[in-house]
Amino acid sequence: FVMQLLVLWEKKLYLFGGLNRDIGWNNDVWVFDTETEKWSKLMTLGIRPSPRDKHSAVVWNDKIIVFGGFGPLCDSNEEEESEDEGDCAKFTWFNDTFIFDPSLCSWDAPKISLVNCPVPCAAHSATVFNDTMIVFGGKDCKSRKSKLTCIKFNNSGMVSVSRCWS
């Protein structure tokens, strides 16, 4: 896998998504138990993100927050086969946010305030401070960015963009 994300929570490393040369983009969740030193694929519940790579993640309030990335523009549960190369998949940059609860092994797609909505981007960095995910840089379909975006969370699952600087 390349361009996936890896975060640490409760002595376990969680790996989401990425691009594999054999299977393409995926939206699987794998966990590495640092005590047993074993990998396992998780069967998750809820609304999971579409397959992607170059996304970011932070741990906030015992949950893993995933933002953005790049991947095929399709329903994550649909499988398409085509013999015509003209029917190749279309790709997109994402600006969506998903919350993974490791204790429940469940995804949620929070309600997002569309005011100051972040631009779709991939290959950005992120960190968390208090209740805010700070996203910097990245690339969209036009160019590389030097934008700083603050995405605010609250306990009811609401997400809003509090500030953006170019």
Short mmCIF file of N, CA, C and O in Angstrom, two decimals, residues 44-124:
data_model
loop_
_atom_site.label_atom_id
_atom_site.label_comp_id
_atom_site.label_asym_id
_atom_site.label_seq_id
_atom_site.Cartn_x
_atom_site.Cartn_y
_atom_site.Cartn_z
N THR A 44 -15.97 -3.19 9.37
CA THR A 44 -16.51 -1.96 9.96
C THR A 44 -17.99 -1.79 9.65
O THR A 44 -18.51 -2.36 8.70
N LEU A 45 -18.62 -0.97 10.45
CA LEU A 45 -20.04 -0.63 10.29
C LEU A 45 -20.16 0.83 9.90
O LEU A 45 -19.20 1.59 10.01
N GLY A 46 -21.34 1.23 9.47
CA GLY A 46 -21.61 2.63 9.21
C GLY A 46 -21.27 3.09 7.81
O GLY A 46 -21.00 2.30 6.91
N ILE A 47 -21.27 4.41 7.64
CA ILE A 47 -21.02 5.05 6.35
C ILE A 47 -19.52 5.27 6.23
O ILE A 47 -18.96 6.18 6.83
N ARG A 48 -18.87 4.41 5.45
CA ARG A 48 -17.41 4.52 5.35
C ARG A 48 -17.01 5.40 4.17
O ARG A 48 -17.76 5.54 3.20
N PRO A 49 -15.82 5.96 4.25
CA PRO A 49 -15.33 6.80 3.15
C PRO A 49 -15.16 5.98 1.88
O PRO A 49 -14.94 4.76 1.93
N SER A 50 -15.22 6.64 0.75
CA SER A 50 -14.94 5.96 -0.52
C SER A 50 -13.44 5.66 -0.57
O SER A 50 -12.65 6.25 0.17
N PRO A 51 -13.02 4.73 -1.44
CA PRO A 51 -11.60 4.43 -1.56
C PRO A 51 -10.80 5.68 -1.90
O PRO A 51 -11.26 6.52 -2.69
N ARG A 52 -9.60 5.82 -1.29
CA ARG A 52 -8.81 7.02 -1.50
C ARG A 52 -7.38 6.83 -0.99
O ARG A 52 -7.10 5.92 -0.24
N ASP A 53 -6.53 7.74 -1.42
CA ASP A 53 -5.19 7.85 -0.87
C ASP A 53 -4.88 9.33 -0.66
O ASP A 53 -5.74 10.18 -0.93
N LYS A 54 -3.71 9.63 -0.14
CA LYS A 54 -3.27 11.02 0.09
C LYS A 54 -4.22 11.81 0.99
O LYS A 54 -4.35 13.02 0.87
N HIS A 55 -4.92 11.16 1.90
CA HIS A 55 -5.82 11.80 2.84
C HIS A 55 -5.06 12.06 4.15
O HIS A 55 -3.89 11.70 4.27
N SER A 56 -5.72 12.69 5.10
CA SER A 56 -5.09 12.92 6.40
C SER A 56 -6.00 12.40 7.50
O SER A 56 -7.18 12.13 7.27
N ALA A 57 -5.42 12.27 8.68
CA ALA A 57 -6.20 11.82 9.82
C ALA A 57 -5.58 12.33 11.11
O ALA A 57 -4.37 12.54 11.19
N VAL A 58 -6.44 12.54 12.09
CA VAL A 58 -6.01 12.89 13.44
C VAL A 58 -6.85 12.07 14.41
O VAL A 58 -7.91 11.56 14.05
N VAL A 59 -6.36 11.94 15.64
CA VAL A 59 -7.15 11.32 16.70
C VAL A 59 -7.70 12.45 17.55
O VAL A 59 -6.96 13.33 18.02
N TRP A 60 -9.01 12.45 17.72
CA TRP A 60 -9.70 13.47 18.52
C TRP A 60 -10.77 12.78 19.35
O TRP A 60 -11.58 12.02 18.81
N ASN A 61 -10.77 13.03 20.64
CA ASN A 61 -11.83 12.53 21.52
C ASN A 61 -12.02 11.01 21.37
O ASN A 61 -13.14 10.52 21.29
N ASP A 62 -10.90 10.27 21.29
CA ASP A 62 -10.90 8.81 21.12
C ASP A 62 -11.52 8.34 19.81
O ASP A 62 -12.00 7.21 19.71
N LYS A 63 -11.52 9.21 18.82
CA LYS A 63 -12.01 8.85 17.49
C LYS A 63 -10.98 9.27 16.45
O LYS A 63 -10.17 10.17 16.68
N ILE A 64 -11.00 8.61 15.30
CA ILE A 64 -10.09 8.92 14.22
C ILE A 64 -10.86 9.72 13.17
O ILE A 64 -11.87 9.26 12.66
N ILE A 65 -10.38 10.93 12.89
CA ILE A 65 -11.02 11.82 11.93
C ILE A 65 -10.23 11.76 10.63
O ILE A 65 -9.03 11.99 10.62
N VAL A 66 -10.91 11.44 9.52
CA VAL A 66 -10.29 11.36 8.20
C VAL A 66 -10.82 12.51 7.35
O VAL A 66 -12.02 12.76 7.32
N PHE A 67 -9.88 13.19 6.66
CA PHE A 67 -10.28 14.31 5.80
C PHE A 67 -9.63 14.20 4.44
O PHE A 67 -8.45 13.89 4.31
N GLY A 68 -10.42 14.51 3.39
CA GLY A 68 -9.91 14.71 2.04
C GLY A 68 -9.30 13.48 1.40
O GLY A 68 -9.61 12.35 1.73
N GLY A 69 -8.41 13.74 0.43
CA GLY A 69 -7.73 12.68 -0.29
C GLY A 69 -8.06 12.71 -1.78
O GLY A 69 -8.69 13.63 -2.29
N PHE A 70 -7.61 11.67 -2.46
CA PHE A 70 -7.77 11.54 -3.90
C PHE A 70 -8.14 10.10 -4.22
O PHE A 70 -7.61 9.17 -3.62
N GLY A 71 -9.05 9.90 -5.18
CA GLY A 71 -9.41 8.54 -5.55
C GLY A 71 -10.48 8.51 -6.61
O GLY A 71 -10.90 9.55 -7.14
N PRO A 72 -10.93 7.30 -6.93
CA PRO A 72 -11.95 7.15 -7.96
C PRO A 72 -13.28 7.75 -7.51
O PRO A 72 -13.64 7.69 -6.34
N LEU A 73 -13.97 8.35 -8.45
CA LEU A 73 -15.28 8.94 -8.19
C LEU A 73 -16.33 7.87 -8.43
O LEU A 73 -16.75 7.63 -9.56
N CYS A 74 -16.69 7.18 -7.36
CA CYS A 74 -17.68 6.10 -7.48
C CYS A 74 -18.24 5.78 -6.12
O CYS A 74 -17.70 6.19 -5.10
N ASP A 75 -19.31 5.01 -6.12
CA ASP A 75 -19.87 4.49 -4.89
C ASP A 75 -18.88 3.47 -4.37
O ASP A 75 -18.45 2.58 -5.08
N SER A 76 -18.51 3.55 -3.11
CA SER A 76 -17.51 2.66 -2.55
C SER A 76 -17.95 1.20 -2.56
O SER A 76 -17.14 0.31 -2.43
N ASN A 77 -19.23 0.94 -2.73
CA ASN A 77 -19.71 -0.44 -2.72
C ASN A 77 -19.98 -0.98 -4.12
O ASN A 77 -20.40 -2.11 -4.28
N GLU A 78 -19.76 -0.16 -5.14
CA GLU A 78 -20.08 -0.63 -6.49
C GLU A 78 -18.82 -1.17 -7.16
O GLU A 78 -17.72 -0.70 -6.95
N GLU A 79 -19.00 -2.19 -7.96
CA GLU A 79 -17.90 -2.75 -8.72
C GLU A 79 -18.26 -2.66 -10.18
O GLU A 79 -19.34 -3.04 -10.59
N GLU A 80 -17.33 -2.12 -10.97
CA GLU A 80 -17.58 -1.98 -12.39
C GLU A 80 -16.50 -2.70 -13.17
O GLU A 80 -15.35 -2.68 -12.81
N GLU A 81 -16.91 -3.33 -14.25
CA GLU A 81 -15.95 -3.94 -15.16
C GLU A 81 -16.22 -3.38 -16.53
O GLU A 81 -17.36 -3.21 -16.93
N SER A 82 -15.15 -3.09 -17.25
CA SER A 82 -15.30 -2.55 -18.58
C SER A 82 -14.15 -3.03 -19.44
O SER A 82 -13.01 -3.04 -19.01
N GLU A 83 -14.48 -3.46 -20.64
CA GLU A 83 -13.44 -3.87 -21.57
C GLU A 83 -13.00 -2.70 -22.44
O GLU A 83 -11.99 -2.76 -23.10
N ASP A 84 -13.77 -1.62 -22.44
CA ASP A 84 -13.46 -0.45 -23.25
C ASP A 84 -12.64 0.53 -22.43
O ASP A 84 -13.10 1.03 -21.41
N GLU A 85 -11.40 0.79 -22.86
CA GLU A 85 -10.54 1.70 -22.10
C GLU A 85 -11.10 3.11 -22.06
O GLU A 85 -10.70 3.91 -21.23
N GLY A 86 -12.03 3.46 -22.95
CA GLY A 86 -12.66 4.77 -22.92
C GLY A 86 -13.58 4.93 -21.73
O GLY A 86 -13.98 6.03 -21.39
N ASP A 87 -13.94 3.83 -21.08
CA ASP A 87 -14.81 3.87 -19.91
C ASP A 87 -14.01 3.87 -18.61
O ASP A 87 -14.49 3.42 -17.58
N CYS A 88 -12.77 4.34 -18.65
CA CYS A 88 -11.94 4.35 -17.46
C CYS A 88 -12.61 5.15 -16.34
O CYS A 88 -13.39 6.06 -16.61
N ALA A 89 -12.26 4.82 -15.12
CA ALA A 89 -12.83 5.52 -13.97
C ALA A 89 -12.47 7.00 -14.00
O ALA A 89 -11.43 7.39 -14.50
N LYS A 90 -13.33 7.81 -13.43
CA LYS A 90 -13.04 9.23 -13.24
C LYS A 90 -12.53 9.39 -11.81
O LYS A 90 -12.91 8.64 -10.93
N PHE A 91 -11.68 10.38 -11.62
CA PHE A 91 -11.07 10.58 -10.31
C PHE A 91 -11.41 11.95 -9.77
O PHE A 91 -11.77 12.86 -10.52
N THR A 92 -11.27 12.09 -8.46
CA THR A 92 -11.61 13.36 -7.83
C THR A 92 -10.75 13.60 -6.60
O THR A 92 -10.16 12.69 -6.04
N TRP A 93 -10.73 14.87 -6.19
CA TRP A 93 -10.15 15.28 -4.91
C TRP A 93 -11.32 15.43 -3.96
O TRP A 93 -12.35 16.01 -4.31
N PHE A 94 -11.16 14.95 -2.73
CA PHE A 94 -12.25 14.97 -1.76
C PHE A 94 -12.08 16.11 -0.74
O PHE A 94 -10.97 16.49 -0.40
N ASN A 95 -13.20 16.61 -0.24
CA ASN A 95 -13.18 17.53 0.90
C ASN A 95 -14.15 17.06 1.98
O ASN A 95 -14.65 17.84 2.77
N ASP A 96 -14.39 15.76 2.01
CA ASP A 96 -15.31 15.20 2.99
C ASP A 96 -14.57 14.82 4.27
O ASP A 96 -13.36 14.72 4.32
N THR A 97 -15.35 14.65 5.32
CA THR A 97 -14.82 14.30 6.64
C THR A 97 -15.58 13.09 7.16
O THR A 97 -16.80 13.03 7.04
N PHE A 98 -14.82 12.13 7.70
CA PHE A 98 -15.43 10.93 8.28
C PHE A 98 -14.85 10.71 9.67
O PHE A 98 -13.69 11.04 9.93
N ILE A 99 -15.66 10.12 10.54
CA ILE A 99 -15.23 9.83 11.91
C ILE A 99 -15.30 8.32 12.12
O ILE A 99 -16.34 7.70 11.91
N PHE A 100 -14.16 7.75 12.53
CA PHE A 100 -14.10 6.32 12.83
C PHE A 100 -13.95 6.15 14.34
O PHE A 100 -13.06 6.72 14.96
N ASP A 101 -14.86 5.36 14.92
CA ASP A 101 -14.80 5.07 16.35
C ASP A 101 -14.19 3.68 16.52
O ASP A 101 -14.85 2.67 16.26
N PRO A 102 -12.92 3.60 16.93
CA PRO A 102 -12.26 2.30 17.05
C PRO A 102 -12.91 1.38 18.09
O PRO A 102 -12.90 0.17 17.94
N SER A 103 -13.50 1.97 19.13
CA SER A 103 -14.11 1.13 20.17
C SER A 103 -15.37 0.43 19.66
O SER A 103 -15.70 -0.66 20.12
N LEU A 104 -16.06 1.03 18.68
CA LEU A 104 -17.27 0.43 18.10
C LEU A 104 -17.02 -0.14 16.71
O LEU A 104 -17.91 -0.75 16.12
N CYS A 105 -15.83 0.11 16.17
CA CYS A 105 -15.47 -0.32 14.81
C CYS A 105 -16.49 0.22 13.80
O CYS A 105 -16.96 -0.49 12.92
N SER A 106 -16.82 1.50 13.97
CA SER A 106 -17.91 2.10 13.21
C SER A 106 -17.52 3.45 12.63
O SER A 106 -16.85 4.25 13.28
N TRP A 107 -17.98 3.70 11.38
CA TRP A 107 -17.79 4.97 10.68
C TRP A 107 -19.03 5.84 10.81
O TRP A 107 -20.15 5.33 10.89
N ASP A 108 -18.82 7.15 10.75
CA ASP A 108 -19.92 8.11 10.68
C ASP A 108 -19.51 9.23 9.74
O ASP A 108 -18.33 9.60 9.69
N ALA A 109 -20.46 9.73 8.99
CA ALA A 109 -20.23 10.88 8.13
C ALA A 109 -20.94 12.05 8.80
O ALA A 109 -22.16 12.15 8.75
N PRO A 110 -20.20 12.93 9.46
CA PRO A 110 -20.84 14.00 10.24
C PRO A 110 -21.50 15.04 9.36
O PRO A 110 -21.18 15.18 8.18
N LYS A 111 -22.43 15.76 9.97
CA LYS A 111 -23.05 16.89 9.28
C LYS A 111 -22.00 17.97 9.16
O LYS A 111 -21.28 18.26 10.10
N ILE A 112 -21.92 18.58 7.99
CA ILE A 112 -20.89 19.58 7.75
C ILE A 112 -21.54 20.92 7.44
O ILE A 112 -22.46 21.00 6.62
N SER A 113 -21.07 21.94 8.10
CA SER A 113 -21.51 23.29 7.80
C SER A 113 -20.91 23.69 6.46
O SER A 113 -19.70 23.60 6.26
N LEU A 114 -21.72 24.10 5.51
CA LEU A 114 -21.23 24.46 4.19
C LEU A 114 -20.66 25.87 4.12
O LEU A 114 -20.11 26.28 3.12
N VAL A 115 -20.77 26.62 5.21
CA VAL A 115 -20.17 27.95 5.26
C VAL A 115 -18.67 27.76 5.35
O VAL A 115 -18.17 27.02 6.18
N ASN A 116 -17.94 28.40 4.47
CA ASN A 116 -16.47 28.28 4.43
C ASN A 116 -15.99 26.85 4.24
O ASN A 116 -14.95 26.45 4.77
N CYS A 117 -16.73 26.05 3.51
CA CYS A 117 -16.38 24.65 3.28
C CYS A 117 -14.95 24.55 2.72
O CYS A 117 -14.58 25.30 1.82
N PRO A 118 -14.13 23.63 3.23
CA PRO A 118 -12.77 23.51 2.71
C PRO A 118 -12.78 23.04 1.26
O PRO A 118 -13.67 22.30 0.85
N VAL A 119 -11.78 23.47 0.51
CA VAL A 119 -11.68 23.04 -0.88
C VAL A 119 -11.21 21.59 -0.90
O VAL A 119 -10.48 21.15 -0.02
N PRO A 120 -11.64 20.83 -1.91
CA PRO A 120 -11.15 19.45 -2.03
C PRO A 120 -9.63 19.45 -2.20
O PRO A 120 -9.09 20.29 -2.93
N CYS A 121 -8.95 18.56 -1.50
CA CYS A 121 -7.50 18.50 -1.63
C CYS A 121 -6.97 17.13 -1.21
O CYS A 121 -7.65 16.37 -0.52
N ALA A 122 -5.77 16.87 -1.65
CA ALA A 122 -5.06 15.63 -1.30
C ALA A 122 -3.62 16.00 -1.00
O ALA A 122 -3.18 17.11 -1.28
N ALA A 123 -2.89 15.06 -0.43
CA ALA A 123 -1.47 15.24 -0.14
C ALA A 123 -1.22 16.44 0.77
O ALA A 123 -0.28 17.19 0.59
N HIS A 124 -2.07 16.62 1.76
CA HIS A 124 -1.94 17.70 2.73
C HIS A 124 -1.50 17.13 4.07
O HIS A 124 -1.43 15.91 4.23
#
